[in-house]
Amino acid sequence: MVMGFNEFIAEVLEFNPKADKELIKKAFEFSESAHKEHKRESGDPYFIHPLETARILIKLSADSATICAALLHDCIEEGCSTVEEIKKIFGAEIASIVEGLTKIQGIQFESKEDYKAENLRKMLLATTKDIRVMLIKLADRLHNMRTLKYFREDKQKRIAKETLEIFAPIAHKLGMNAMKGELEDLSLKYLEPEAYSMLRKRIASNRREREERTKAFIKHIKDGLNERGIEAVVEGRAKYFYSIYQKMKKEGKDFNEIYDLIAIRIITKTVPECYAAIGIVHDLFKPIPGRFKDYISVPKTNGYQSLHTSVLGEHGRIIEIQIRTQEMHHIAEEGVAAHWRYKGTEKDKKFDRRIRWIKQLLDWKMDSKTTKDFIEDLKIDLFENEIIVFTPKGDPISLPEGSTPVDFAYEVHTNIGLHCSKAEVNGVIVPLDYKLRNGDIVYIVTRDNAKPSRNWLSFVKTPKAKSKIRSELGISPDMRVEESAGEKKDAAAGSIEILSKKAPLKFSKCCSPKHGDPVIAFYTKDGKITVHNKDCKSLHDLAGNKTADVRWKEKERESKRLRIVVRDSVGVLAGILDIIAKAGISIHSIYTRAKKDKVVVTINMATMDDDAVKSVIKAIRSIKDVLDIRETSGMPDSER
Ligand code: MN
């Protein structure tokens, strides 16, 4: 049975009390009668599809125009109406969304690369004009995935693959976690049916035991929060099949190792309570070093905000904990769509910021590029994990994992990229191909006469850096660039020390040793020192040569630690973290330990900048409840 209008509008009003009932009724009836003759693959009336597409959006508190456009989204495609007619009846706004959807309708990505790129480009263009086009497209895809079982097997696989490769990553980029999770799980079901049913079975098999354990942890945390007067929702959270599957594949881990993790979410009323809660959690359980992440002061580019930590529970079990406010929670689950709930309008600046990546992608001189490059760039942009690094002023810059200072330079400004000559990370000079890590503070030294080097193309990661370097050097996109061993050698020779007789240093091409590898060095006949990995296969050729004594230079310690004693009061930790965040310093870890009515807070900060640390200390000292603060080299992370 198809849902009737009364039931439908009641659902709309539940999520959006201000919805335009009359207009929605018109769209409902128009679509129902337009699709009267059509059937779905399942044999159901076709109207079920636009109806369900609209219902997915209703639950995101969609505005009236979006609901109407969702109801009408297949009308033109199916030949039962025209843009002009829809414009006349429903107005220009709805007509332009429906038109945008029609243009990207029926796009299939399976065929030739060129066709694929062209279609993607069209879809992204339509989205930059109005993000609602993409939101409806995603809802449309989700409903098709939910009803995929009625399709032929080859079609199922094609649609599932396309969903996994294109639509789930787009949902991720838009911050729509729930949408992404369901799209991925449904794709897995059709692409890897065996893996999917294995996961299903195993998850079901020890459900009760796991739920018991989770319940106990939740109670423990809840009691701790209540004792300090924090009211919060504490809940276990289900993990998506696909994310478990991916972790098993990527990390080569067993199901139990991954699924055994207990995942807890704490939802507080205010931001300061988030910080207070993390202090309490770290007090109740031993935090695992390096796992604390503060996405509240430095949100991800898709808008996601939360505090993350992992702690050690009973029997050495790891508990993953996310802490966020209710609003952050909605944004985490619904992404851009959460703005309907909070701003009630699509004309929001944040909306624009969220789709900036699409605009950037389209900006990178796409017409001059080959199709292969476009797909490649899109993949990098959609699939790579991102890291966040900082300018010396503390502005966060997001880059794909594996990015280098050169990528950073181009990301900040093309001119900085073009004239980049040296890079400092956390105050230490590093080679330009250095792999940046989360929280690094990057300073680029520019020189007027510095120019991009061909060699850069062998290590830069971002499409932007690649295309700018290419165009500056006049290299066409399909020319392959070989790694230049010469420049590599210089970069590594920034980092090794010769203890025996000095001679020019060169790194062997056969095994190209990296910093920290066990190495052996020889004097060569031409009076140089050549450095090889200890297990290099060509060593026996060098057996007669005299060995040279070398060792890697120690990398500087890359963090500073503060030990702060505070009076136990709500908000004091938040105040401290706020000062550090404002100084542009990211935090490796935080530990808190209660001592009667005092709390000792130990914070490891990712910085080597003494001046910055001094001013942070000064600012923290002026907080009312801070009793003592000093920089310390104290105990290692794991001891409390
Ligand atoms: Mn459709």
XYZ file of C-alpha atoms and ligand atoms in Angstrom:
641
model
C 0.000 0.000 0.000
C 1.219 3.445 -0.873
C 1.195 5.904 1.980
C -1.672 8.418 1.778
C -1.223 12.176 1.896
C -2.543 12.646 5.448
C -0.017 10.241 6.874
C 2.719 11.793 4.732
C 2.051 15.392 5.761
C 1.832 14.411 9.422
C 5.381 13.101 9.137
C 6.508 16.282 7.366
C 5.060 18.479 10.111
C 6.661 16.421 12.820
C 10.100 17.367 11.508
C 9.303 20.717 9.953
C 6.277 22.405 11.551
C 6.549 25.395 9.221
C 6.264 23.324 6.033
C 4.023 24.597 3.237
C 1.169 22.068 3.372
C -0.634 23.330 0.272
C 2.418 23.257 -1.959
C 3.472 19.825 -0.751
C -0.038 18.490 -1.324
C 0.100 19.773 -4.902
C 3.467 18.074 -5.503
C 2.262 14.842 -3.877
C -0.817 14.663 -6.079
C 1.036 15.770 -9.210
C 3.666 13.064 -8.817
C 1.155 10.371 -7.892
C -0.895 10.975 -11.004
C 2.152 11.488 -13.266
C 3.540 8.068 -12.313
C 0.149 6.347 -12.339
C 1.073 4.084 -15.247
C 4.605 3.217 -14.085
C 5.793 0.296 -12.050
C 9.002 -0.345 -10.122
C 11.154 -3.426 -10.756
C 9.470 -4.906 -7.691
C 6.079 -4.574 -9.323
C 5.076 -1.852 -6.857
C 3.535 1.405 -8.078
C 6.372 3.710 -9.190
C 5.133 6.527 -6.943
C 6.523 4.642 -3.940
C 10.005 5.645 -5.084
C 9.647 9.462 -5.108
C 7.576 9.139 -1.938
C 10.266 7.202 -0.081
C 12.974 9.493 -1.434
C 11.067 12.437 0.032
C 10.604 10.591 3.346
C 14.360 10.105 3.719
C 14.735 13.874 3.412
C 11.792 14.637 5.683
C 13.628 12.887 8.517
C 16.458 15.356 7.963
C 13.953 18.190 8.501
C 14.116 19.183 4.837
C 12.512 22.433 3.681
C 9.324 22.501 1.579
C 11.088 23.065 -1.753
C 13.297 20.029 -1.193
C 10.340 17.817 -0.284
C 8.441 18.927 -3.379
C 11.460 18.507 -5.654
C 12.052 15.022 -4.222
C 8.452 14.067 -4.979
C 8.827 15.420 -8.514
C 12.390 14.287 -9.185
C 11.597 11.609 -11.768
C 8.697 13.366 -13.520
C 10.692 14.913 -16.353
C 12.974 11.910 -16.751
C 9.963 9.638 -17.094
C 8.486 11.953 -19.682
C 5.375 12.865 -17.735
C 6.131 16.558 -17.389
C 8.439 19.373 -18.512
C 10.573 21.960 -16.723
C 8.230 24.678 -17.988
C 5.186 22.977 -16.543
C 6.844 22.449 -13.160
C 8.004 26.061 -13.149
C 4.481 27.237 -13.879
C 2.894 25.161 -11.133
C 5.594 25.079 -8.458
C 7.770 28.111 -9.139
C 11.321 28.675 -10.334
C 13.118 27.404 -7.223
C 11.611 23.912 -7.305
C 11.822 23.742 -11.103
C 15.525 24.488 -11.079
C 16.223 21.745 -8.517
C 14.190 19.238 -10.527
C 15.964 20.333 -13.692
C 19.346 19.879 -12.019
C 18.345 16.375 -10.971
C 17.050 15.505 -14.411
C 20.347 16.543 -15.970
C 22.264 14.163 -13.776
C 19.606 11.462 -13.879
C 20.400 8.195 -15.514
C 24.077 8.978 -15.349
C 25.940 5.717 -15.325
C 29.530 5.524 -14.385
C 30.312 2.060 -15.642
C 31.178 3.008 -19.189
C 34.212 4.634 -20.698
C 36.397 6.819 -18.526
C 35.628 9.951 -20.537
C 31.943 9.495 -20.181
C 32.347 8.845 -16.496
C 34.360 11.985 -15.891
C 32.004 14.103 -17.917
C 29.006 12.894 -15.947
C 30.687 13.396 -12.641
C 31.610 16.881 -13.665
C 27.983 17.602 -14.551
C 26.798 16.265 -11.254
C 29.248 18.323 -9.269
C 28.392 21.446 -11.245
C 24.698 20.989 -10.516
C 25.571 20.590 -6.862
C 27.569 23.793 -6.651
C 24.537 25.668 -7.896
C 22.270 24.193 -5.269
C 23.416 21.648 -2.700
C 19.845 20.368 -2.442
C 20.316 18.696 -5.826
C 22.961 16.452 -4.283
C 20.956 15.809 -1.122
C 17.974 14.603 -3.177
C 20.283 12.573 -5.409
C 21.719 10.836 -2.333
C 18.246 10.113 -0.927
C 17.182 8.781 -4.353
C 20.235 6.512 -4.410
C 19.617 5.342 -0.862
C 16.073 4.264 -1.697
C 17.284 2.491 -4.843
C 19.913 0.675 -2.769
C 17.300 -0.336 -0.211
C 15.267 -1.939 -2.991
C 18.159 -3.317 -5.008
C 17.188 -6.929 -4.501
C 14.661 -6.673 -7.321
C 17.335 -5.941 -9.898
C 19.305 -8.363 -12.063
C 22.567 -9.455 -10.482
C 24.853 -7.630 -12.907
C 22.867 -4.451 -12.414
C 22.996 -4.866 -8.644
C 26.774 -5.083 -8.767
C 27.143 -2.099 -11.044
C 24.885 0.114 -8.946
C 26.494 -1.043 -5.702
C 29.995 -0.385 -7.029
C 29.058 3.062 -8.199
C 27.436 3.772 -4.842
C 30.544 2.702 -2.971
C 32.917 4.603 -5.233
C 31.026 7.795 -5.859
C 28.006 8.394 -3.663
C 29.175 7.141 -0.273
C 32.349 9.268 -0.477
C 30.276 12.284 -1.487
C 28.016 11.706 1.528
C 31.154 11.534 3.650
C 32.466 14.772 2.205
C 29.163 16.411 3.053
C 29.474 15.111 6.594
C 26.406 12.855 6.289
C 27.637 9.943 8.341
C 24.366 8.036 8.672
C 23.778 8.271 4.911
C 27.327 7.188 4.163
C 27.132 4.268 6.605
C 23.929 2.863 5.157
C 25.076 3.303 1.544
C 28.318 1.470 2.308
C 26.665 -1.372 4.186
C 24.149 -1.918 1.387
C 26.937 -1.826 -1.215
C 28.890 -4.423 0.728
C 25.840 -6.661 0.832
C 25.757 -6.847 -2.976
C 29.454 -6.632 -3.761
C 30.737 -9.072 -1.130
C 27.691 -11.139 -0.157
C 29.760 -13.757 1.660
C 31.709 -11.297 3.760
C 28.476 -9.507 4.544
C 26.648 -12.569 5.793
C 29.724 -13.686 7.774
C 29.736 -10.313 9.565
C 26.028 -10.524 10.202
C 26.313 -13.928 11.774
C 29.278 -13.118 13.939
C 27.821 -9.873 15.163
C 24.592 -11.645 16.098
C 26.398 -14.512 17.821
C 27.771 -12.729 20.882
C 25.380 -9.844 20.959
C 24.040 -10.443 24.439
C 27.415 -10.737 26.108
C 28.630 -7.602 24.377
C 25.517 -5.673 25.314
C 25.966 -6.631 28.958
C 29.522 -5.377 28.936
C 28.552 -2.152 27.199
C 25.801 -1.563 29.725
C 28.248 -1.882 32.591
C 30.652 0.631 31.047
C 27.852 3.054 30.366
C 26.752 2.878 33.974
C 30.283 3.419 35.211
C 30.704 6.518 33.049
C 27.236 7.853 33.834
C 27.833 7.576 37.574
C 31.140 9.397 37.195
C 29.493 12.222 35.254
C 26.570 12.490 37.655
C 28.875 12.760 40.636
C 30.315 15.912 39.109
C 26.916 17.258 38.182
C 27.072 16.610 34.454
C 23.881 15.451 32.854
C 24.615 13.661 29.637
C 23.294 10.959 27.379
C 25.699 8.023 27.411
C 25.056 5.371 24.801
C 26.709 2.473 23.065
C 27.006 2.984 19.367
C 26.661 0.386 16.673
C 29.452 0.039 14.195
C 28.792 -0.147 10.513
C 29.519 -3.467 8.812
C 31.521 -1.838 6.099
C 33.815 -0.052 8.512
C 34.511 -3.317 10.344
C 35.094 -5.085 7.039
C 37.443 -2.378 5.838
C 39.445 -2.420 9.052
C 39.778 -6.189 8.880
C 41.082 -5.926 5.349
C 43.266 -2.887 5.837
C 44.831 -3.786 9.145
C 44.817 -7.531 8.559
C 43.027 -7.960 11.868
C 40.679 -10.614 13.039
C 36.987 -9.893 13.454
C 37.187 -10.203 17.228
C 40.020 -7.737 17.546
C 37.948 -5.096 15.824
C 34.450 -5.833 16.855
C 35.377 -6.418 20.424
C 35.993 -2.737 20.820
C 33.289 -1.085 22.772
C 32.227 2.199 21.312
C 30.552 4.719 23.568
C 29.158 8.126 22.824
C 28.589 10.867 25.384
C 26.252 13.682 24.397
C 26.424 16.719 26.638
C 24.464 19.930 26.779
C 27.344 22.373 26.374
C 30.857 22.547 24.950
C 32.555 23.108 28.319
C 30.797 19.953 29.523
C 32.452 18.030 26.679
C 35.851 18.979 28.049
C 34.799 18.334 31.606
C 33.491 14.920 30.545
C 36.751 13.954 28.904
C 38.593 14.853 32.080
C 36.259 12.609 34.056
C 36.576 9.740 31.580
C 40.372 9.981 31.713
C 40.091 9.923 35.434
C 37.937 6.782 35.507
C 39.928 4.843 32.917
C 43.477 4.853 31.724
C 43.680 6.745 28.431
C 45.599 5.162 25.565
C 48.409 7.514 24.564
C 48.057 9.330 21.286
C 44.365 8.578 20.872
C 42.941 11.864 22.130
C 41.715 14.062 19.289
C 40.109 17.422 19.685
C 37.850 17.970 16.689
C 35.902 20.552 18.648
C 38.538 23.273 18.515
C 39.702 22.040 15.109
C 36.682 20.663 13.213
C 37.180 18.388 10.218
C 36.619 20.018 6.838
C 33.258 18.330 6.511
C 32.141 20.130 9.657
C 32.475 17.203 12.049
C 33.094 18.128 15.679
C 33.738 15.815 18.633
C 36.320 14.849 21.193
C 37.745 11.382 20.610
C 39.612 9.220 23.026
C 40.280 5.559 23.687
C 40.672 4.201 27.174
C 41.532 0.895 28.716
C 38.617 -0.816 30.424
C 38.387 -4.022 32.428
C 40.299 -7.053 31.156
C 42.363 -4.808 28.903
C 39.468 -4.068 26.618
C 39.701 -0.894 24.607
C 36.764 1.488 24.764
C 36.429 4.111 22.071
C 34.681 7.222 23.268
C 33.260 10.184 21.385
C 32.078 13.246 23.254
C 29.981 15.961 21.654
C 27.012 18.262 22.140
C 23.561 17.500 20.731
C 24.049 19.970 17.899
C 27.435 18.477 17.030
C 25.780 15.087 17.092
C 23.212 16.085 14.519
C 25.909 17.592 12.342
C 27.984 14.430 12.679
C 25.102 12.244 11.569
C 23.448 14.483 9.009
C 26.225 16.800 7.848
C 25.119 19.680 5.646
C 21.538 18.542 6.005
C 21.663 19.376 9.724
C 21.446 22.996 8.717
C 17.808 22.600 7.940
C 17.359 21.810 11.585
C 19.500 24.584 12.971
C 19.303 27.397 10.486
C 16.127 26.488 8.692
C 17.510 27.844 5.452
C 19.669 26.653 2.643
C 21.154 30.086 2.133
C 23.728 29.644 4.783
C 27.386 30.537 4.554
C 28.384 27.269 6.125
C 26.574 25.434 3.366
C 28.856 27.162 0.928
C 31.942 26.280 2.898
C 30.969 22.620 2.946
C 30.807 22.444 -0.797
C 33.953 24.487 -1.344
C 35.823 21.274 -2.132
C 33.556 20.662 -5.106
C 34.203 24.146 -6.407
C 37.927 23.707 -5.936
C 37.856 20.442 -7.794
C 36.058 22.070 -10.690
C 38.449 25.015 -10.623
C 41.602 23.049 -11.196
C 41.651 23.883 -14.881
C 39.696 20.821 -15.649
C 39.293 21.418 -19.352
C 43.011 21.234 -19.919
C 43.273 17.979 -18.047
C 42.972 14.445 -19.190
C 40.074 12.399 -17.986
C 42.330 10.016 -16.157
C 43.710 12.869 -14.097
C 40.286 14.099 -13.227
C 39.180 10.728 -11.920
C 42.486 10.347 -10.105
C 42.110 13.746 -8.441
C 38.556 13.056 -7.517
C 39.582 9.804 -5.930
C 42.280 11.486 -3.907
C 39.831 14.080 -2.808
C 37.068 11.647 -1.953
C 38.905 8.729 -0.494
C 42.039 9.811 1.295
C 41.987 10.322 4.970
C 42.675 13.873 5.852
C 45.185 15.315 8.241
C 45.049 18.761 9.745
C 48.201 20.800 10.031
C 48.682 24.397 11.038
C 50.161 27.592 9.713
C 52.502 29.338 12.193
C 49.553 31.617 12.999
C 47.474 28.604 13.934
C 45.142 28.451 10.947
C 44.202 24.844 10.331
C 44.893 23.523 6.834
C 43.416 20.212 5.803
C 45.399 17.967 3.464
C 45.187 14.374 2.283
C 47.248 11.878 4.274
C 50.798 11.633 2.954
C 50.959 15.315 1.987
C 54.263 17.162 2.127
C 55.292 20.753 2.925
C 55.040 21.521 -0.799
C 51.370 20.473 -0.790
C 50.891 22.660 2.252
C 52.565 25.618 0.531
C 50.278 25.381 -2.502
C 47.239 24.908 -0.329
C 47.979 28.122 1.577
C 48.695 30.163 -1.529
C 49.884 29.404 -5.049
C 52.659 31.985 -4.743
C 53.991 30.365 -1.602
C 54.113 27.087 -3.491
C 55.865 28.611 -6.469
C 58.563 30.242 -4.339
C 58.895 27.598 -1.688
C 62.537 26.972 -0.841
C 62.657 25.378 2.602
C 60.258 24.020 5.159
C 60.202 23.925 8.924
C 57.921 21.532 10.763
C 57.442 22.146 14.470
C 60.495 24.382 14.359
C 62.813 21.871 12.706
C 64.008 22.095 9.101
C 62.713 19.119 7.150
C 63.141 17.923 3.563
C 60.445 19.126 1.190
C 59.214 15.554 0.715
C 58.685 15.121 4.464
C 55.366 13.396 5.190
C 53.301 15.735 7.342
C 51.458 14.434 10.360
C 48.332 15.553 12.150
C 48.989 18.621 14.250
C 52.276 19.604 12.599
C 52.952 23.307 12.482
C 54.395 24.091 9.093
C 56.422 27.143 8.156
C 57.476 27.652 4.547
C 60.546 29.736 3.785
C 60.068 31.407 0.408
C 62.694 32.955 -1.823
C 61.882 35.304 -4.702
C 64.028 33.411 -7.164
C 62.984 29.954 -5.976
C 61.154 27.854 -8.558
C 59.273 24.565 -8.487
C 61.399 21.554 -9.231
C 60.436 18.716 -11.512
C 61.296 16.379 -8.705
C 58.426 17.738 -6.630
C 55.995 15.940 -8.894
C 57.306 12.648 -7.586
C 56.091 13.322 -4.063
C 53.314 15.922 -3.994
C 49.906 14.549 -3.157
C 47.247 17.184 -3.755
C 45.783 17.710 -7.211
C 46.250 21.433 -6.722
C 50.016 21.242 -6.156
C 50.394 18.774 -9.009
C 48.562 20.861 -11.554
C 50.246 24.141 -10.529
C 53.731 22.631 -10.679
C 52.986 21.075 -14.040
C 51.692 24.263 -15.524
C 54.654 26.282 -14.165
C 57.106 23.785 -15.679
C 55.129 23.467 -18.890
C 54.664 19.739 -18.459
C 51.595 18.199 -20.012
C 49.586 16.008 -17.663
C 50.285 12.724 -19.372
C 54.093 13.032 -19.298
C 55.517 10.717 -16.728
C 57.994 12.208 -14.325
C 60.677 9.946 -12.985
C 61.900 10.418 -9.496
C 65.169 12.270 -9.527
C 67.591 10.411 -7.331
C 69.857 13.444 -7.061
C 67.496 15.624 -5.098
C 66.352 12.751 -2.930
C 69.905 12.130 -1.900
C 70.378 15.721 -0.734
C 67.262 15.608 1.353
C 68.266 12.470 3.220
C 71.891 13.700 3.667
C 70.165 16.564 5.871
C 69.699 13.756 8.402
C 72.736 11.432 8.586
C 75.954 12.026 10.479
C 79.388 10.673 9.454
C 81.475 9.603 12.428
C 84.540 8.344 10.529
C 86.525 10.220 7.873
C 84.241 12.740 6.182
C 83.446 12.355 2.494
C 80.539 13.308 0.209
C 77.574 11.166 0.990
C 75.320 9.356 -1.414
C 72.363 7.122 -0.866
C 72.164 3.942 -2.843
C 69.449 3.738 -5.460
C 69.155 -0.018 -5.043
C 67.583 0.099 -1.609
C 67.039 3.850 -0.918
C 67.336 3.850 2.890
C 64.909 5.930 4.911
C 65.492 7.751 8.164
C 65.826 5.270 10.986
C 66.466 2.186 8.828
C 69.421 0.002 9.884
C 72.131 1.036 7.435
C 75.690 0.194 6.474
C 78.026 2.593 4.656
C 81.108 2.073 2.463
C 83.847 4.267 1.045
C 83.656 3.947 -2.737
C 86.530 4.081 -5.219
C 85.573 7.608 -6.290
C 86.070 8.852 -2.723
C 82.436 9.032 -1.623
C 80.475 7.334 1.085
C 77.545 5.240 -0.078
C 74.790 4.291 2.340
C 72.808 1.041 1.974
C 70.131 -0.700 3.928
C 71.692 -3.462 6.032
C 69.737 -6.104 4.158
C 70.372 -4.660 0.692
C 70.854 -7.383 -1.911
C 73.802 -5.676 -3.588
C 75.944 -5.649 -0.427
C 78.078 -8.625 -1.492
C 79.347 -6.581 -4.457
C 80.761 -4.104 -1.956
C 82.304 -6.645 0.392
C 85.872 -5.542 -0.413
C 85.232 -1.855 0.324
C 86.165 -0.151 3.566
C 83.116 0.573 5.739
C 82.335 4.063 6.970
C 80.859 4.774 10.372
C 77.560 6.649 10.086
C 74.479 7.106 12.191
C 71.118 8.766 11.761
C 70.819 12.102 13.465
C 68.292 11.996 16.244
C 65.026 13.652 15.445
C 64.182 16.335 17.915
C 61.617 15.600 20.549
C 58.520 16.991 19.037
C 56.370 17.808 21.975
C 56.266 19.938 25.081
C 54.523 18.882 28.235
C 52.676 20.988 30.757
C 51.774 19.899 34.270
C 48.943 21.947 35.665
C 47.350 21.712 39.093
C 43.807 23.023 39.190
C 41.032 23.312 41.698
C 38.385 20.744 40.749
C 35.731 22.858 39.042
C 33.651 22.548 35.923
C 35.012 24.430 32.947
C 38.569 24.891 34.078
C 39.910 22.271 31.666
C 37.897 23.795 28.864
C 39.490 27.160 29.611
C 42.967 25.655 29.456
C 42.293 23.802 26.210
C 40.795 26.916 24.724
C 43.997 28.889 25.371
C 46.116 26.165 23.764
C 43.806 25.916 20.781
C 43.861 29.682 20.300
C 47.669 29.571 20.282
C 47.372 27.217 17.310
C 48.987 24.360 19.183
C 47.501 20.941 18.818
C 47.379 18.457 21.638
C 48.841 14.945 21.557
C 47.314 13.813 24.790
C 45.728 14.938 28.014
C 45.768 13.131 31.329
C 43.938 14.136 34.433
C 44.335 12.755 37.909
C 42.280 13.747 40.906
C 44.032 14.480 44.196
C 41.447 15.246 46.853
C 39.855 18.497 45.713
C 42.618 19.163 43.210
C 43.216 17.786 39.753
C 46.579 17.369 38.082
C 46.336 17.834 34.330
C 49.187 16.763 32.099
C 49.052 17.986 28.528
C 51.411 16.979 25.718
C 51.434 19.607 23.036
C 52.671 19.205 19.494
C 55.022 22.137 19.475
C 58.702 22.969 19.901
C 58.139 26.697 20.028
C 59.416 27.947 23.393
C 57.928 31.408 23.003
C 54.506 30.042 22.202
C 54.678 27.739 25.205
C 55.719 30.626 27.447
C 52.774 32.718 26.438
C 50.409 29.778 26.815
C 51.718 29.216 30.345
C 51.236 32.868 31.161
C 47.646 32.847 29.904
C 46.773 29.614 31.723
C 48.276 30.897 34.952
C 45.762 33.742 34.918
C 42.789 31.342 35.013
C 41.136 31.590 38.417
C 41.225 27.925 39.395
C 44.743 27.193 38.177
C 46.946 26.684 41.231
C 50.232 25.751 39.601
C 51.613 25.306 36.114
C 54.983 24.295 34.806
C 56.675 22.786 31.847
C 57.896 19.321 32.665
C 59.791 16.484 31.138
C 58.093 14.253 33.745
C 56.829 10.716 33.396
C 56.307 8.999 30.092
C 52.804 8.982 28.624
C 51.870 5.533 29.741
C 52.451 6.086 33.443
C 50.054 7.975 35.603
Mn 14.763 8.348 -8.764
